[in-house]
N, CA, C and O atoms as a Tinker XYZ file with bonds, in Angstrom:
   316  protein
     1  N     88.745000  129.925000  137.725000    73     2
     2  CA    88.185000  130.955000  138.920000    64     1     3
     3  C     86.678000  131.304000  137.845000    63     2     4     5
     4  O     85.919000  131.443000  138.804000    81     3
     5  N     85.735000  131.537000  136.591000    73     3     6
     6  CA    84.422000  131.191000  136.599000    64     5     7
     7  C     84.619000  130.059000  135.414000    63     6     8     9
     8  O     84.891000  130.125000  134.215000    81     7
     9  N     84.241000  128.568000  136.708000    73     7    10
    10  CA    83.489000  127.934000  135.389000    64     9    11
    11  C     82.571000  127.822000  135.145000    63    10    12    13
    12  O     82.144000  126.900000  134.450000    81    11
    13  N     81.397000  129.442000  136.012000    73    11    14
    14  CA    80.041000  128.874000  135.708000    64    13    15
    15  C     80.140000  129.550000  134.283000    63    14    16    17
    16  O     80.795000  130.592000  134.273000    81    15
    17  N     79.779000  129.273000  133.471000    73    15    18
    18  CA    78.909000  130.591000  132.266000    64    17    19
    19  C     77.614000  130.801000  131.917000    63    18    20    21
    20  O     76.896000  129.907000  131.467000    81    19
    21  N     77.370000  131.590000  132.041000    73    19    22
    22  CA    75.607000  132.791000  132.227000    64    21    23
    23  C     75.076000  132.710000  130.595000    63    22    24    25
    24  O     75.836000  133.182000  129.749000    81    23
    25  N     74.073000  132.248000  130.253000    73    23    26
    26  CA    73.346000  132.592000  129.298000    64    25    27
    27  C     73.954000  133.546000  128.146000    63    26    28    29
    28  O     74.904000  134.245000  128.495000    81    27
    29  N     73.456000  133.664000  126.643000    73    27    30
    30  CA    73.308000  134.804000  126.377000    64    29    31
    31  C     71.350000  134.978000  126.520000    63    30    32    33
    32  O     70.408000  134.193000  126.408000    81    31
    33  N     71.448000  135.964000  126.720000    73    31    34
    34  CA    70.342000  136.582000  126.165000    64    33    35
    35  C     69.630000  137.237000  124.926000    63    34    36    37
    36  O     68.445000  137.212000  124.593000    81    35
    37  N     70.141000  137.515000  124.657000    73    35    38
    38  CA    69.936000  136.816000  123.176000    64    37    39
    39  C     70.078000  135.827000  122.005000    63    38    40    41
    40  O     70.202000  135.684000  120.789000    81    39
    41  N     70.016000  135.481000  122.718000    73    39    42
    42  CA    70.585000  133.098000  121.808000    64    41    43
    43  C     70.086000  133.813000  120.374000    63    42    44    45
    44  O     70.912000  133.373000  119.574000    81    43
    45  N     69.225000  134.633000  119.669000    73    43    46
    46  CA    69.616000  135.375000  118.135000    64    45    47
    47  C     71.001000  136.189000  117.828000    63    46    48    49
    48  O     71.371000  136.644000  116.746000    81    47
    49  N     71.536000  136.230000  118.858000    73    47    50
    50  CA    72.411000  136.479000  118.019000    64    49    51
    51  C     73.388000  136.385000  118.084000    63    50    52    53
    52  O     74.276000  137.062000  117.568000    81    51
    53  N     73.456000  135.200000  118.978000    73    51    54
    54  CA    75.027000  134.410000  119.036000    64    53    55
    55  C     74.749000  132.694000  117.792000    63    54    56    57
    56  O     75.528000  131.748000  117.910000    81    55
    57  N     73.273000  132.641000  116.490000    73    55    58
    58  CA    73.004000  132.003000  116.047000    64    57    59
    59  C     72.812000  133.068000  113.928000    63    58    60    61
    60  O     72.698000  132.902000  112.713000    81    59
    61  N     72.900000  133.872000  114.843000    73    59    62
    62  CA    72.995000  134.838000  112.886000    64    61    63
    63  C     73.883000  134.530000  112.330000    63    62    64    65
    64  O     73.578000  133.625000  111.554000    81    63
    65  N     74.420000  134.666000  112.302000    73    63    66
    66  CA    75.974000  133.815000  111.609000    64    65    67
    67  C     75.048000  132.603000  110.888000    63    66    68    69
    68  O     75.236000  132.498000  109.676000    81    67
    69  N     74.763000  132.333000  111.062000    73    67    70
    70  CA    74.013000  130.674000  110.378000    64    69    71
    71  C     72.681000  130.895000  109.582000    63    70    72    73
    72  O     72.239000  130.134000  108.722000    81    71
    73  N     72.195000  131.905000  109.955000    73    71    74
    74  CA    70.334000  132.127000  109.797000    64    73    75
    75  C     70.434000  132.195000  108.275000    63    74    76    77
    76  O     71.215000  133.065000  107.888000    81    75
    77  N     69.711000  131.348000  107.129000    73    75    78
    78  CA    69.598000  131.798000  105.679000    64    77    79
    79  C     68.448000  132.050000  105.141000    63    78    80    81
    80  O     67.781000  131.016000  105.153000    81    79
    81  N     68.275000  132.317000  104.998000    73    79    82
    82  CA    66.813000  133.488000  103.953000    64    81    83
    83  C     66.471000  132.853000  103.174000    63    82    84    85
    84  O     67.278000  132.293000  102.432000    81    83
    85  N     65.318000  132.720000  103.063000    73    83    86
    86  CA    65.025000  131.580000  101.726000    64    85    87
    87  C     64.118000  132.955000  100.366000    63    86    88    89
    88  O     63.527000  132.578000   99.353000    81    87
    89  N     64.308000  134.720000  100.857000    73    87    90
    90  CA    64.303000  135.150000   99.601000    64    89    91
    91  C     65.303000  135.276000   98.922000    63    90    92    93
    92  O     66.323000  135.328000   99.609000    81    91
    93  N     65.500000  135.369000   97.578000    73    91    94
    94  CA    66.629000  135.057000   96.693000    64    93    95
    95  C     66.317000  136.790000   96.357000    63    94    96    97
    96  O     65.169000  137.165000   96.122000    81    95
    97  N     67.582000  137.830000   96.375000    73    95    98
    98  CA    67.002000  139.131000   95.590000    64    97    99
    99  C     67.277000  139.435000   94.078000    63    98   100   101
   100  O     68.233000  139.108000   93.375000    81    99
   101  N     66.114000  140.183000   93.782000    73    99   102
   102  CA    66.306000  140.313000   92.657000    64   101   103
   103  C     67.423000  140.828000   91.545000    63   102   104   105
   104  O     68.277000  141.714000   91.558000    81   103
   105  N     67.113000  140.104000   90.836000    73   103   106
   106  CA    68.437000  139.764000   89.774000    64   105   107
   107  C     69.126000  141.676000   89.181000    63   106   108   109
   108  O     68.446000  142.653000   88.867000    81   107
   109  N     69.791000  141.613000   89.207000    73   107   110
   110  CA    71.322000  142.937000   88.916000    64   109   111
   111  C     70.274000  143.001000   86.962000    63   110   112   113
   112  O     69.747000  142.341000   86.068000    81   111
   113  N     70.722000  144.676000   87.581000    73   111   114
   114  CA    70.715000  145.776000   86.203000    64   113   115
   115  C     71.656000  145.188000   85.669000    63   114   116   117
   116  O     72.721000  144.876000   86.202000    81   115
   117  N     71.095000  144.878000   83.868000    73   115   118
   118  CA    72.391000  145.284000   83.472000    64   117   119
   119  C     72.634000  146.986000   83.406000    63   118   120   121
   120  O     72.161000  147.983000   83.952000    81   119
   121  N     73.760000  146.638000   82.302000    73   119   122
   122  CA    74.249000  148.139000   82.044000    64   121   123
   123  C     74.192000  149.321000   81.106000    63   122   124   125
   124  O     75.140000  150.089000   81.266000    81   123
   125  N     73.488000  149.607000   80.340000    73   123   126
   126  CA    73.530000  150.333000   79.527000    64   125   127
   127  C     75.407000  150.337000   78.942000    63   126   128   129
   128  O     76.420000  150.198000   79.628000    81   127
   129  N     75.231000  150.599000   77.128000    73   127   130
   130  CA    76.007000  150.932000   76.401000    64   129   131
   131  C     76.527000  152.392000   76.838000    63   130   132   133
   132  O     77.687000  152.641000   77.167000    81   131
   133  N     75.505000  153.276000   76.784000    73   131   134
   134  CA    76.384000  154.585000   77.139000    64   133   135
   135  C     76.220000  154.694000   78.798000    63   134   136   137
   136  O     75.368000  155.514000   79.141000    81   135
   137  N     76.698000  154.204000   79.553000    73   135   138
   138  CA    76.356000  153.711000   81.196000    64   137   139
   139  C     77.481000  153.318000   81.164000    63   138   140   141
   140  O     78.342000  153.732000   81.941000    81   139
   141  N     77.670000  152.522000   80.338000    73   139   142
   142  CA    79.093000  151.494000   80.804000    64   141   143
   143  C     80.269000  152.600000   79.655000    63   142   144   145
   144  O     81.433000  152.655000   80.050000    81   143
   145  N     80.090000  153.018000   78.966000    73   143   146
   146  CA    80.808000  153.952000   77.941000    64   145   147
   147  C     80.624000  155.600000   79.409000    63   146   148   149
   148  O     81.652000  156.219000   79.680000    81   147
   149  N     80.001000  155.785000   79.728000    73   147   150
   150  CA    80.874000  157.383000   80.842000    64   149   151
   151  C     81.378000  156.600000   82.182000    63   150   152   153
   152  O     82.310000  157.213000   82.702000    81   151
   153  N     80.965000  155.251000   82.978000    73   151   154
   154  CA    82.365000  155.021000   83.242000    64   153   155
   155  C     84.013000  154.423000   82.361000    63   154   156   157
   156  O     85.176000  154.224000   82.713000    81   155
   157  N     83.593000  154.371000   81.692000    73   155   158
   158  CA    85.189000  154.079000   81.448000    64   157   159
   159  C     85.700000  155.361000   81.118000    63   158   160   161
   160  O     86.828000  155.734000   81.442000    81   159
   161  N     84.309000  156.516000   80.024000    73   159   162
   162  CA    85.252000  157.923000   80.772000    64   161   163
   163  C     85.684000  158.332000   81.585000    63   162   164   165
   164  O     86.835000  158.754000   81.480000    81   163
   165  N     85.208000  158.393000   82.431000    73   163   166
   166  CA    85.430000  158.569000   83.996000    64   165   167
   167  C     86.285000  157.900000   84.535000    63   166   168   169
   168  O     86.900000  158.387000   85.484000    81   167
   169  N     86.523000  156.796000   84.149000    73   167   170
   170  CA    87.957000  156.248000   84.649000    64   169   171
   171  C     89.191000  156.244000   83.865000    63   170   172   173
   172  O     90.263000  156.139000   84.460000    81   171
   173  N     89.151000  156.348000   82.596000    73   171   174
   174  CA    90.644000  157.508000   82.076000    64   173   175
   175  C     90.523000  158.544000   81.819000    63   174   176   177
   176  O     91.412000  159.066000   81.146000    81   175
   177  N     89.142000  159.484000   82.315000    73   175   178
   178  CA    89.172000  160.856000   82.892000    64   177   179
   179  C     90.670000  161.245000   83.775000    63   178   180   181
   180  O     91.710000  161.810000   83.438000    81   179
   181  N     89.963000  160.354000   85.637000    73   179   182
   182  CA    90.704000  159.745000   86.337000    64   181   183
   183  C     92.287000  159.650000   86.500000    63   182   184   185
   184  O     92.998000  160.428000   87.136000    81   183
   185  N     92.792000  158.190000   85.573000    73   183   186
   186  CA    93.957000  158.178000   85.253000    64   185   187
   187  C     94.496000  159.536000   84.812000    63   186   188   189
   188  O     95.219000  160.304000   85.447000    81   187
   189  N     93.795000  159.710000   83.120000    73   187   190
   190  CA    94.823000  160.922000   82.665000    64   189   191
   191  C     95.206000  162.320000   83.305000    63   190   192   193
   192  O     95.506000  163.274000   82.587000    81   191
   193  N     95.177000  162.424000   85.113000    73   191   194
   194  CA    94.547000  163.826000   85.517000    64   193   195
   195  C     95.955000  163.143000   86.910000    63   194   196   197
   196  O     96.650000  163.977000   87.490000    81   195
   197  N     96.120000  161.648000   87.202000    73   195   198
   198  CA    96.781000  161.646000   87.713000    64   197   199
   199  C     98.445000  161.272000   86.865000    63   198   200   201
   200  O     99.628000  161.604000   86.779000    81   199
   201  N     98.249000  161.098000   86.777000    73   199   202
   202  CA    99.091000  160.769000   85.495000    64   201   203
   203  C     99.535000  162.260000   84.566000    63   202   204   205
   204  O    100.601000  162.679000   84.115000    81   203
   205  N     98.535000  162.618000   84.565000    73   203   206
   206  CA    99.688000  164.861000   83.551000    64   205   207
   207  C    100.099000  165.469000   85.303000    63   206   208   209
   208  O    101.208000  165.877000   85.648000    81   207
   209  N     98.771000  165.363000   86.255000    73   207   210
   210  CA    99.600000  165.493000   88.068000    64   209   211
   211  C    101.460000  165.725000   87.917000    63   210   212   213
   212  O    102.303000  166.618000   88.013000    81   211
   213  N    101.318000  163.815000   87.533000    73   211   214
   214  CA   102.779000  163.226000   87.596000    64   213   215
   215  C    103.862000  164.135000   86.921000    63   214   216   217
   216  O    104.792000  164.785000   87.398000    81   215
   217  N    103.490000  163.982000   85.864000    73   215   218
   218  CA   104.239000  164.449000   84.601000    64   217   219
   219  C    104.520000  166.154000   85.229000    63   218   220   221
   220  O    105.495000  166.854000   84.955000    81   219
   221  N    103.849000  166.367000   85.743000    73   219   222
   222  CA   103.996000  168.876000   85.813000    64   221   223
   223  C    104.196000  168.187000   86.999000    63   222   224   225
   224  O    105.409000  167.984000   86.938000    81   223
   225  N    103.865000  167.756000   87.905000    73   223   226
   226  CA   104.787000  168.387000   89.758000    64   225   227
   227  C    106.314000  167.646000   89.347000    63   226   228   229
   228  O    107.322000  168.255000   89.703000    81   227
   229  N    106.471000  166.391000   88.631000    73   227   230
   230  CA   108.160000  165.820000   88.557000    64   229   231
   231  C    109.517000  166.848000   88.739000    63   230   232   233
   232  O    110.381000  166.918000   89.613000    81   231
   233  N    109.312000  167.483000   87.686000    73   231   234
   234  CA   109.994000  169.079000   87.529000    64   233   235
   235  C    109.802000  169.515000   89.573000    63   234   236   237
   236  O    111.021000  169.672000   89.646000    81   235
   237  N    109.603000  169.631000   90.191000    73   235   238
   238  CA   109.648000  170.117000   91.330000    64   237   239
   239  C    109.817000  169.160000   92.126000    63   238   240   241
   240  O    110.018000  169.583000   93.264000    81   239
   241  N    109.835000  167.397000   92.007000    73   239   242
   242  CA   110.881000  167.928000   93.261000    64   241   243
   243  C    112.311000  166.377000   92.153000    63   242   244   245
   244  O    112.819000  165.260000   92.051000    81   243
   245  N    112.133000  167.663000   91.731000    73   243   246
   246  CA   114.333000  167.651000   91.497000    64   245   247
   247  C    114.813000  167.778000   92.478000    63   246   248   249
   248  O    114.189000  167.848000   93.537000    81   247
   249  N    115.789000  167.827000   92.384000    73   247   250
   250  CA   116.899000  168.487000   93.012000    64   249   251
   251  C    117.921000  168.500000   92.069000    63   250   252   253
   252  O    118.406000  167.813000   91.171000    81   251
   253  N    118.153000  170.450000   93.118000    73   251   254
   254  CA   119.567000  171.043000   91.905000    64   253   255
   255  C    120.454000  171.701000   93.347000    63   254   256   257
   256  O    120.373000  172.354000   94.388000    81   255
   257  N    121.159000  171.070000   92.595000    73   255   258
   258  CA   122.638000  170.592000   93.308000    64   257   259
   259  C    122.926000  171.968000   93.365000    63   258   260   261
   260  O    122.907000  172.325000   92.187000    81   259
   261  N    123.315000  173.453000   94.445000    73   259   262
   262  CA   124.068000  174.009000   95.134000    64   261   263
   263  C    125.157000  174.709000   94.454000    63   262   264   265
   264  O    125.244000  175.913000   94.213000    81   263
   265  N    126.287000  173.399000   94.078000    73   263   266
   266  CA   126.801000  174.226000   93.493000    64   265   267
   267  C    127.725000  173.383000   92.405000    63   266   268   269
   268  O    128.717000  172.760000   92.028000    81   267
   269  N    126.968000  173.729000   92.331000    73   267   270
   270  CA   126.289000  173.357000   90.072000    64   269   271
   271  C    126.917000  174.774000   89.357000    63   270   272   273
   272  O    127.763000  175.027000   88.500000    81   271
   273  N    126.091000  175.458000   90.135000    73   271   274
   274  CA   125.683000  176.514000   88.984000    64   273   275
   275  C    125.582000  177.727000   90.667000    63   274   276   277
   276  O    124.785000  177.603000   91.597000    81   275
   277  N    127.028000  179.113000   90.459000    73   275   278
   278  CA   126.953000  179.867000   91.308000    64   277   279
   279  C    125.845000  180.399000   90.732000    63   278   280   281
   280  O    125.296000  180.113000   89.668000    81   279
   281  N    125.291000  182.095000   92.469000    73   279   282
   282  CA   124.608000  182.234000   92.864000    64   281   283
   283  C    124.170000  183.286000   92.280000    63   282   284   285
   284  O    125.292000  183.584000   91.870000    81   283
   285  N    123.293000  184.413000   91.734000    73   283   286
   286  CA   123.543000  186.217000   91.743000    64   285   287
   287  C    122.913000  186.033000   91.227000    63   286   288   289
   288  O    122.572000  185.260000   90.331000    81   287
   289  N    122.399000  187.392000   92.184000    73   287   290
   290  CA   121.212000  188.377000   92.214000    64   289   291
   291  C    121.720000  189.154000   90.790000    63   290   292   293
   292  O    122.853000  189.063000   90.318000    81   291
   293  N    120.691000  189.873000   90.276000    73   291   294
   294  CA   119.969000  190.514000   89.461000    64   293   295
   295  C    121.390000  191.869000   89.427000    63   294   296   297
   296  O    122.270000  192.272000   88.666000    81   295
   297  N    120.762000  192.174000   90.977000    73   295   298
   298  CA   121.566000  193.565000   90.944000    64   297   299
   299  C    123.090000  193.910000   91.137000    63   298   300   301
   300  O    123.551000  195.051000   91.179000    81   299
   301  N    124.018000  192.358000   91.283000    73   299   302
   302  CA   125.143000  191.760000   91.322000    64   301   303
   303  C    125.553000  192.172000   89.825000    63   302   304   305
   304  O    126.657000  192.664000   89.594000    81   303
   305  N    124.479000  191.913000   88.696000    73   303   306
   306  CA   125.045000  191.915000   86.992000    64   305   307
   307  C    125.391000  193.404000   86.617000    63   306   308   309
   308  O    126.319000  193.949000   86.019000    81   307
   309  N    123.961000  193.920000   87.377000    73   307   310
   310  CA   123.772000  195.123000   86.369000    64   309   311
   311  C    125.327000  195.470000   86.969000    63   310   312   313
   312  O    126.137000  194.995000   86.173000    81   311
   313  N    125.926000  196.052000   87.960000    73   311   314
   314  CA   127.149000  197.033000   87.839000    64   313   315
   315  C    128.297000  196.333000   86.815000    63   314   316
   316  O    129.348000  196.924000   86.570000    81   315
């Protein structure tokens, strides 16, 4: 039905994946010891916060069985 193909008006878009640049990017700067220590400390703080929230939040996630302890109000205990 569509045997004839139209040429692409922007041929450079079709060839963009084959384009190679002759300009090399500058080398990456090495991190100083302080920057590396700061990144490690930040990562350690984030991990410790996640573990701490898991430890603190775990008791709230436990399921109490309502049949194991009968619930009584404090008003009924005073009589």
